[in-house]
Amino acid sequence: MTRQVLLLNSDKPEVNDILARRPDVRVRVITRKVYADLYHGLDVAYVDGFDDLTQVERAAYELTAGGPVDHVIAATEKSVVPAGLVRSLLGVPGLGFDQSLWAAHKRAMKDRLRDAGLPVTPHAQAASLDEVERAAGVTGWPVIVKPVFGAAAKATYRVDSPADLAARHRAGEFADLAARRLPVQVERLVRFSDEYHCDGVVHRGEVARAAVSRYLVSPMRIPKDLNSGCLIDQSTPFARAVLDLHRRVVAVLGLTAGVTHLEAFRTDDGPVIGEVAVRPGGLGISRSWWHAFGVDLWEEFVRVSLDEEPTRPDRPARREIVGRTQLPVFPGLRERAAALPRVIEVRTPEESGTGYLEAHYTAPDETAAGELNTRLQALAVPGA
């Protein structure tokens, strides 16, 4: 029996490729016209952007005029809420509109987590940049400002005081944030020693597997072409605390299926939640899982989105720590990086899908991972 899938996607080829390998799946796609070439031979309806929910609604009805769908898959951060709306409108199982808001709208998410007693930093919503000072008066300074809908650290800024805000606003430093024409999330700055992420596979409301990793440098403090991290010892008290926090977040947000990416900070009072996304983490995180556990997070994302059982790896997890780093594209850099001891793979920009080189390596512990990471990134210095 053919399963009917409505896919909301942009340029994420991983999901397209995995679905294309399934003979029992028929895919219909909502996307933007700029990505039309990726969906030849499929039924496609176009929108100007996933933020226009009226267009998404019309596209969904257009694609389902010829028959119902069994599953709705949101392959990008921007498509999570539109997919929830479509599920609610079409009566398709999975995250409905409200639950999708909890998983993507930063204020709604943190309100729900805070109300459940989970550790989040004080936060408030501003209607625009002109309202940030008022909101920061509620949270306390310094603050982080960012759009209420957004991915990674795009249009995200630290602001230290009202004077700092006013001067940088006048200088146009927040132009990309203002251009989004979205409410602004204002959060009191978290004082932390290290930043972590916990990635997990959720099936039928339960965490099937999860693992904690540490960013070797906070993403806000380093360019994307040097973004790096490593899995940590999952048996440590801190890792166990983050894994438990991840489990509780999944329950509080009512997440039923998908791959999660939870950001967390280490503070003197224990882990504090940054935010959570319901899609595989980027910049090599999924590939690190493959090297560490024999699990492809994009494959797991599709499997649980289709209500299939998660994969049972055919090999044991590595005992050593697996680390990763992005690297800029310099002549000969890939070869020099691959020649370092313990480097197990250096992917091309085309293979990584990020536009950067991507090195993966093993190490006996976090300290050694940090040292090898420093050696790899030193190769990216011109003339090194």
Short mmCIF file of C-alpha atoms in Angstrom, two decimals:
data_model
loop_
_atom_site.label_atom_id
_atom_site.label_comp_id
_atom_site.label_asym_id
_atom_site.label_seq_id
_atom_site.Cartn_x
_atom_site.Cartn_y
_atom_site.Cartn_z
CA MET A 1 0.00 0.00 0.00
CA THR A 2 1.40 3.39 -1.02
CA ARG A 3 1.81 5.93 1.77
CA GLN A 4 0.97 9.51 0.83
CA VAL A 5 3.38 12.15 2.16
CA LEU A 6 3.05 15.93 2.04
CA LEU A 7 6.55 17.39 2.39
CA LEU A 8 7.28 21.01 3.33
CA ASN A 9 10.88 21.58 2.33
CA SER A 10 13.32 24.03 0.81
CA ASP A 11 16.78 22.84 -0.15
CA LYS A 12 17.32 19.98 2.34
CA PRO A 13 18.42 17.17 0.00
CA GLU A 14 18.76 14.57 2.76
CA VAL A 15 14.99 14.20 3.19
CA ASN A 16 14.38 14.19 -0.57
CA ASP A 17 16.95 11.45 -1.13
CA ILE A 18 15.68 9.22 1.69
CA LEU A 19 12.05 9.49 0.58
CA ALA A 20 13.03 8.89 -3.06
CA ARG A 21 14.55 5.52 -2.09
CA ARG A 22 11.21 4.30 -0.71
CA PRO A 23 9.09 2.61 -3.39
CA ASP A 24 5.99 2.59 -1.18
CA VAL A 25 5.91 6.37 -0.67
CA ARG A 26 4.36 9.00 -2.91
CA VAL A 27 5.56 12.53 -2.17
CA ARG A 28 3.82 15.84 -2.78
CA VAL A 29 5.78 19.00 -2.02
CA ILE A 30 5.16 22.55 -0.82
CA THR A 31 8.19 24.72 -1.49
CA ARG A 32 9.39 27.98 -3.04
CA LYS A 33 9.85 28.33 -6.79
CA VAL A 34 13.57 28.92 -6.38
CA TYR A 35 13.86 25.23 -5.43
CA ALA A 36 11.73 23.90 -8.30
CA ASP A 37 14.64 22.01 -9.88
CA LEU A 38 14.93 19.77 -6.82
CA TYR A 39 11.43 18.34 -7.27
CA HIS A 40 11.15 17.30 -10.92
CA GLY A 41 8.52 14.62 -11.44
CA LEU A 42 6.67 15.36 -8.19
CA ASP A 43 3.40 17.16 -7.55
CA VAL A 44 4.45 20.58 -6.27
CA ALA A 45 2.63 23.67 -5.03
CA TYR A 46 4.58 26.88 -4.54
CA VAL A 47 4.53 29.54 -1.83
CA ASP A 48 6.46 32.80 -1.53
CA GLY A 49 7.57 31.69 1.92
CA PHE A 50 6.51 29.45 4.78
CA ASP A 51 5.73 32.50 6.90
CA ASP A 52 2.64 33.15 4.73
CA LEU A 53 0.25 30.66 6.31
CA THR A 54 -2.58 31.60 3.95
CA GLN A 55 -0.46 30.54 0.97
CA VAL A 56 0.54 27.34 2.75
CA GLU A 57 -3.11 26.52 3.45
CA ARG A 58 -4.05 27.03 -0.21
CA ALA A 59 -1.09 24.95 -1.37
CA ALA A 60 -2.05 22.10 0.95
CA TYR A 61 -5.62 22.06 -0.28
CA GLU A 62 -4.38 22.20 -3.89
CA LEU A 63 -2.13 19.18 -3.40
CA THR A 64 -4.72 17.14 -1.54
CA ALA A 65 -7.55 17.79 -4.00
CA GLY A 66 -6.64 14.50 -5.68
CA GLY A 67 -6.64 12.48 -2.47
CA PRO A 68 -5.74 12.61 1.23
CA VAL A 69 -2.26 12.33 2.74
CA ASP A 70 -1.12 10.04 5.54
CA HIS A 71 1.85 12.05 6.83
CA VAL A 72 2.99 15.68 6.79
CA ILE A 73 6.75 16.20 7.13
CA ALA A 74 8.41 19.53 7.97
CA ALA A 75 12.03 19.29 6.83
CA THR A 76 13.15 22.80 7.85
CA GLU A 77 12.85 25.01 10.91
CA LYS A 78 10.69 27.52 9.02
CA SER A 79 8.22 24.83 7.98
CA VAL A 80 7.49 23.43 11.47
CA VAL A 81 4.57 25.73 12.27
CA PRO A 82 3.06 25.65 8.73
CA ALA A 83 3.21 21.84 8.86
CA GLY A 84 1.39 21.91 12.19
CA LEU A 85 -1.31 24.08 10.66
CA VAL A 86 -1.65 21.71 7.71
CA ARG A 87 -1.97 18.67 9.99
CA SER A 88 -4.68 20.41 11.98
CA LEU A 89 -6.57 21.47 8.85
CA LEU A 90 -6.31 18.06 7.19
CA GLY A 91 -6.74 15.93 10.30
CA VAL A 92 -3.38 14.23 9.83
CA PRO A 93 -1.67 12.67 12.90
CA GLY A 94 1.35 14.40 14.37
CA LEU A 95 2.11 17.79 15.90
CA GLY A 96 -0.88 20.08 15.49
CA PHE A 97 -0.75 23.84 15.22
CA ASP A 98 -0.46 24.58 18.96
CA GLN A 99 2.21 21.95 19.56
CA SER A 100 4.17 23.19 16.55
CA LEU A 101 4.15 26.69 18.03
CA TRP A 102 5.58 25.32 21.27
CA ALA A 103 8.34 23.70 19.23
CA ALA A 104 9.24 26.72 17.08
CA HIS A 105 8.01 30.01 18.59
CA LYS A 106 10.68 30.92 21.11
CA ARG A 107 8.42 32.78 23.54
CA ALA A 108 5.64 30.20 23.41
CA MET A 109 8.22 27.44 23.89
CA LYS A 110 9.88 29.06 26.88
CA ASP A 111 6.59 30.07 28.47
CA ARG A 112 5.52 26.45 28.44
CA LEU A 113 8.86 25.16 29.73
CA ARG A 114 8.97 27.80 32.49
CA ASP A 115 5.39 27.05 33.54
CA ALA A 116 6.35 23.37 33.86
CA GLY A 117 9.20 24.28 36.20
CA LEU A 118 12.03 23.64 33.75
CA PRO A 119 15.11 25.90 33.88
CA VAL A 120 14.98 28.70 31.29
CA THR A 121 16.38 32.21 31.48
CA PRO A 122 13.97 35.12 32.13
CA HIS A 123 12.45 36.22 28.82
CA ALA A 124 9.92 38.59 27.31
CA GLN A 125 8.57 39.43 23.87
CA ALA A 126 8.92 42.83 22.22
CA ALA A 127 6.69 43.88 19.33
CA SER A 128 9.71 45.44 17.59
CA LEU A 129 13.20 46.71 18.25
CA ASP A 130 11.68 49.91 19.62
CA GLU A 131 10.11 47.83 22.42
CA VAL A 132 13.27 45.93 23.40
CA GLU A 133 14.26 48.35 26.18
CA ARG A 134 10.86 47.90 27.84
CA ALA A 135 11.11 44.10 27.58
CA ALA A 136 14.67 44.13 28.92
CA GLY A 137 13.40 46.07 31.91
CA VAL A 138 11.39 42.95 32.72
CA THR A 139 14.15 40.40 32.12
CA GLY A 140 17.11 42.43 33.34
CA TRP A 141 20.28 43.44 31.45
CA PRO A 142 22.37 42.32 29.58
CA VAL A 143 20.13 40.53 27.09
CA ILE A 144 20.12 38.43 23.96
CA VAL A 145 17.73 39.62 21.24
CA LYS A 146 16.56 37.50 18.32
CA PRO A 147 13.46 36.89 16.20
CA VAL A 148 10.74 34.78 17.83
CA PHE A 149 10.97 32.49 14.81
CA GLY A 150 14.45 31.66 13.60
CA ALA A 151 17.19 29.07 13.19
CA ALA A 152 20.77 28.88 14.44
CA ALA A 153 22.21 32.24 15.57
CA LYS A 154 20.91 34.32 12.65
CA ALA A 155 19.92 37.88 13.58
CA THR A 156 20.91 37.16 17.19
CA TYR A 157 22.73 39.77 19.27
CA ARG A 158 23.99 40.39 22.77
CA VAL A 159 23.03 43.86 24.05
CA ASP A 160 24.52 45.12 27.30
CA SER A 161 22.51 48.21 28.23
CA PRO A 162 19.92 50.73 27.04
CA ALA A 163 22.74 52.97 25.77
CA ASP A 164 24.31 50.06 23.88
CA LEU A 165 20.93 49.24 22.33
CA ALA A 166 20.24 52.83 21.25
CA ALA A 167 23.68 53.41 19.71
CA ARG A 168 23.73 50.17 17.74
CA HIS A 169 20.11 50.60 16.63
CA ARG A 170 20.90 54.09 15.27
CA ALA A 171 23.92 52.66 13.45
CA GLY A 172 21.74 50.05 11.73
CA GLU A 173 23.50 47.11 13.34
CA PHE A 174 20.21 45.27 13.87
CA ALA A 175 18.99 45.78 10.30
CA ASP A 176 18.66 42.06 9.58
CA LEU A 177 16.57 41.57 12.72
CA ALA A 178 14.32 44.53 11.85
CA ALA A 179 13.95 43.31 8.26
CA ARG A 180 12.30 40.11 9.44
CA ARG A 181 9.26 42.11 10.60
CA LEU A 182 8.73 39.67 13.46
CA PRO A 183 8.31 40.17 17.20
CA VAL A 184 11.63 40.13 19.06
CA GLN A 185 12.51 37.60 21.72
CA VAL A 186 14.38 39.25 24.60
CA GLU A 187 16.22 36.95 27.02
CA ARG A 188 18.45 37.74 29.95
CA LEU A 189 22.01 36.68 29.18
CA VAL A 190 22.90 33.31 30.68
CA ARG A 191 26.26 33.24 32.49
CA PHE A 192 27.65 29.86 31.49
CA SER A 193 30.94 28.02 31.36
CA ASP A 194 30.18 25.76 28.38
CA GLU A 195 27.42 25.29 25.81
CA TYR A 196 26.00 21.89 24.91
CA HIS A 197 23.41 20.29 22.69
CA CYS A 198 21.40 17.14 23.22
CA ASP A 199 20.16 15.42 20.08
CA GLY A 200 17.51 12.76 20.24
CA VAL A 201 15.13 10.52 18.32
CA VAL A 202 11.50 10.65 19.47
CA HIS A 203 9.04 7.91 18.51
CA ARG A 204 5.42 7.84 19.65
CA GLY A 205 6.10 10.38 22.37
CA GLU A 206 9.10 8.56 23.88
CA VAL A 207 12.82 9.27 23.55
CA ALA A 208 14.21 6.29 21.66
CA ARG A 209 17.83 7.46 21.95
CA ALA A 210 19.66 10.66 22.81
CA ALA A 211 23.22 11.89 23.32
CA VAL A 212 24.86 15.04 24.68
CA SER A 213 27.60 16.97 22.88
CA ARG A 214 29.63 20.04 23.81
CA TYR A 215 30.37 22.94 21.50
CA LEU A 216 34.11 23.40 21.71
CA VAL A 217 33.48 27.14 21.23
CA SER A 218 30.05 28.73 21.62
CA PRO A 219 28.45 29.23 18.16
CA MET A 220 27.92 32.92 18.91
CA ARG A 221 31.65 33.36 19.47
CA ILE A 222 33.01 31.72 16.34
CA PRO A 223 32.28 31.87 12.60
CA LYS A 224 30.25 29.06 11.04
CA ASP A 225 33.24 27.84 9.03
CA LEU A 226 34.94 26.91 12.32
CA ASN A 227 31.89 25.60 14.21
CA SER A 228 33.01 22.56 16.19
CA GLY A 229 31.99 20.16 18.93
CA CYS A 230 32.32 16.68 20.35
CA LEU A 231 30.15 14.07 21.97
CA ILE A 232 30.88 13.73 25.67
CA ASP A 233 30.95 10.86 28.15
CA GLN A 234 27.24 10.12 28.52
CA SER A 235 27.72 8.60 31.98
CA THR A 236 28.84 11.82 33.73
CA PRO A 237 26.42 13.49 36.17
CA PHE A 238 26.12 16.54 33.93
CA ALA A 239 25.36 14.48 30.83
CA ARG A 240 22.75 12.49 32.74
CA ALA A 241 21.17 15.76 33.94
CA VAL A 242 20.93 17.07 30.38
CA LEU A 243 19.52 13.76 29.11
CA ASP A 244 16.86 13.90 31.82
CA LEU A 245 16.12 17.53 30.94
CA HIS A 246 15.76 16.54 27.29
CA ARG A 247 13.28 13.80 28.23
CA ARG A 248 11.22 16.25 30.26
CA VAL A 249 11.25 18.85 27.47
CA VAL A 250 9.91 16.27 25.00
CA ALA A 251 7.08 15.46 27.43
CA VAL A 252 6.22 19.08 28.28
CA LEU A 253 6.12 20.19 24.63
CA GLY A 254 4.08 17.15 23.65
CA LEU A 255 6.52 16.08 20.95
CA THR A 256 5.30 12.84 19.42
CA ALA A 257 7.79 12.08 16.66
CA GLY A 258 10.91 13.57 15.14
CA VAL A 259 14.54 14.36 15.78
CA THR A 260 15.26 16.95 18.45
CA HIS A 261 18.13 19.38 18.91
CA LEU A 262 18.14 20.86 22.42
CA GLU A 263 20.61 23.63 23.31
CA ALA A 264 21.72 23.80 26.95
CA PHE A 265 24.14 25.85 29.02
CA ARG A 266 26.29 24.66 31.94
CA THR A 267 25.86 27.09 34.83
CA ASP A 268 26.76 27.06 38.52
CA ASP A 269 23.16 26.01 39.24
CA GLY A 270 23.08 23.19 36.68
CA PRO A 271 21.95 23.01 33.04
CA VAL A 272 19.73 25.77 31.67
CA ILE A 273 17.71 25.28 28.48
CA GLY A 274 18.58 27.47 25.52
CA GLU A 275 15.91 26.29 23.09
CA VAL A 276 14.85 23.16 21.25
CA ALA A 277 14.31 22.46 17.55
CA VAL A 278 12.49 19.49 16.04
CA ARG A 279 14.91 18.72 13.22
CA PRO A 280 18.43 17.29 13.00
CA GLY A 281 21.18 19.65 14.04
CA GLY A 282 23.32 21.10 11.27
CA LEU A 283 27.02 21.58 10.61
CA GLY A 284 28.11 17.96 10.89
CA ILE A 285 26.11 16.87 13.93
CA SER A 286 24.20 14.15 12.06
CA ARG A 287 27.41 12.81 10.54
CA SER A 288 29.05 12.71 13.98
CA TRP A 289 26.18 10.49 15.13
CA TRP A 290 26.85 8.21 12.20
CA HIS A 291 30.49 7.83 13.19
CA ALA A 292 29.67 7.42 16.88
CA PHE A 293 26.56 5.24 16.82
CA GLY A 294 25.99 4.02 13.27
CA VAL A 295 22.81 6.10 13.14
CA ASP A 296 21.88 8.62 10.43
CA LEU A 297 19.74 11.30 12.09
CA TRP A 298 18.10 12.27 8.79
CA GLU A 299 17.12 8.64 8.19
CA GLU A 300 15.72 8.52 11.72
CA PHE A 301 13.85 11.76 11.11
CA VAL A 302 12.10 10.26 8.09
CA ARG A 303 11.46 6.92 9.80
CA VAL A 304 9.74 8.31 12.87
CA SER A 305 7.90 10.93 10.78
CA LEU A 306 6.39 7.96 8.90
CA ASP A 307 5.62 6.23 12.23
CA GLU A 308 8.26 3.56 11.62
CA GLU A 309 10.43 2.05 14.34
CA PRO A 310 13.81 3.75 14.82
CA THR A 311 16.89 2.01 13.43
CA ARG A 312 18.71 -0.67 15.40
CA PRO A 313 22.38 -0.12 14.49
CA ASP A 314 24.24 -3.15 13.17
CA ARG A 315 27.45 -2.18 15.00
CA PRO A 316 28.24 -1.14 18.57
CA ALA A 317 28.80 2.50 19.46
CA ARG A 318 32.39 3.72 19.44
CA ARG A 319 33.99 3.76 22.86
CA GLU A 320 36.05 6.82 22.04
CA ILE A 321 34.73 10.34 21.76
CA VAL A 322 33.80 11.55 18.27
CA GLY A 323 34.47 15.20 17.42
CA ARG A 324 33.85 17.42 14.41
CA THR A 325 34.79 20.80 13.01
CA GLN A 326 33.93 22.85 9.97
CA LEU A 327 36.88 24.26 8.03
CA PRO A 328 37.10 26.90 5.30
CA VAL A 329 37.92 25.83 1.77
CA PHE A 330 41.63 26.41 1.13
CA PRO A 331 43.75 24.60 -1.50
CA GLY A 332 45.32 21.51 0.07
CA LEU A 333 43.57 21.95 3.43
CA ARG A 334 41.45 18.82 3.06
CA GLU A 335 44.52 16.66 2.44
CA ARG A 336 46.48 18.17 5.34
CA ALA A 337 43.55 17.75 7.71
CA ALA A 338 42.98 14.13 6.65
CA ALA A 339 46.65 13.35 7.34
CA LEU A 340 46.42 14.18 11.04
CA PRO A 341 46.28 11.18 13.40
CA ARG A 342 42.76 10.18 14.53
CA VAL A 343 41.01 12.09 11.74
CA ILE A 344 38.56 9.57 10.27
CA GLU A 345 36.97 11.66 7.53
CA VAL A 346 37.16 15.07 5.89
CA ARG A 347 34.10 15.77 3.77
CA THR A 348 34.07 18.13 0.81
CA PRO A 349 31.74 21.16 0.79
CA GLU A 350 29.46 19.22 -1.55
CA GLU A 351 29.38 16.20 0.75
CA SER A 352 28.82 18.26 3.89
CA GLY A 353 26.14 20.40 2.28
CA THR A 354 27.38 23.41 4.25
CA GLY A 355 29.77 25.01 1.78
CA TYR A 356 32.68 24.17 4.10
CA LEU A 357 35.04 21.28 4.67
CA GLU A 358 33.95 19.05 7.54
CA ALA A 359 36.45 17.03 9.57
CA HIS A 360 35.47 14.19 11.91
CA TYR A 361 37.87 12.59 14.37
CA THR A 362 38.13 10.41 17.46
CA ALA A 363 39.74 11.19 20.81
CA PRO A 364 40.11 9.39 24.15
CA ASP A 365 38.48 12.25 26.09
CA GLU A 366 37.19 15.82 25.80
CA THR A 367 40.56 17.37 26.52
CA ALA A 368 42.21 15.46 23.70
CA ALA A 369 39.31 16.32 21.40
CA GLY A 370 39.84 20.00 22.11
CA GLU A 371 43.56 19.73 21.41
CA LEU A 372 43.04 17.96 18.07
CA ASN A 373 40.33 20.44 17.18
CA THR A 374 42.78 23.29 17.79
CA ARG A 375 45.33 21.61 15.51
CA LEU A 376 42.76 21.20 12.75
CA GLN A 377 41.61 24.79 12.96
CA ALA A 378 45.21 26.03 13.01
CA LEU A 379 45.56 24.55 9.52
CA ALA A 380 42.90 27.01 8.36
CA VAL A 381 45.15 29.99 9.10
CA PRO A 382 46.64 31.20 5.79
CA GLY A 383 50.32 30.32 5.62
CA ALA A 384 50.09 27.72 8.38
#
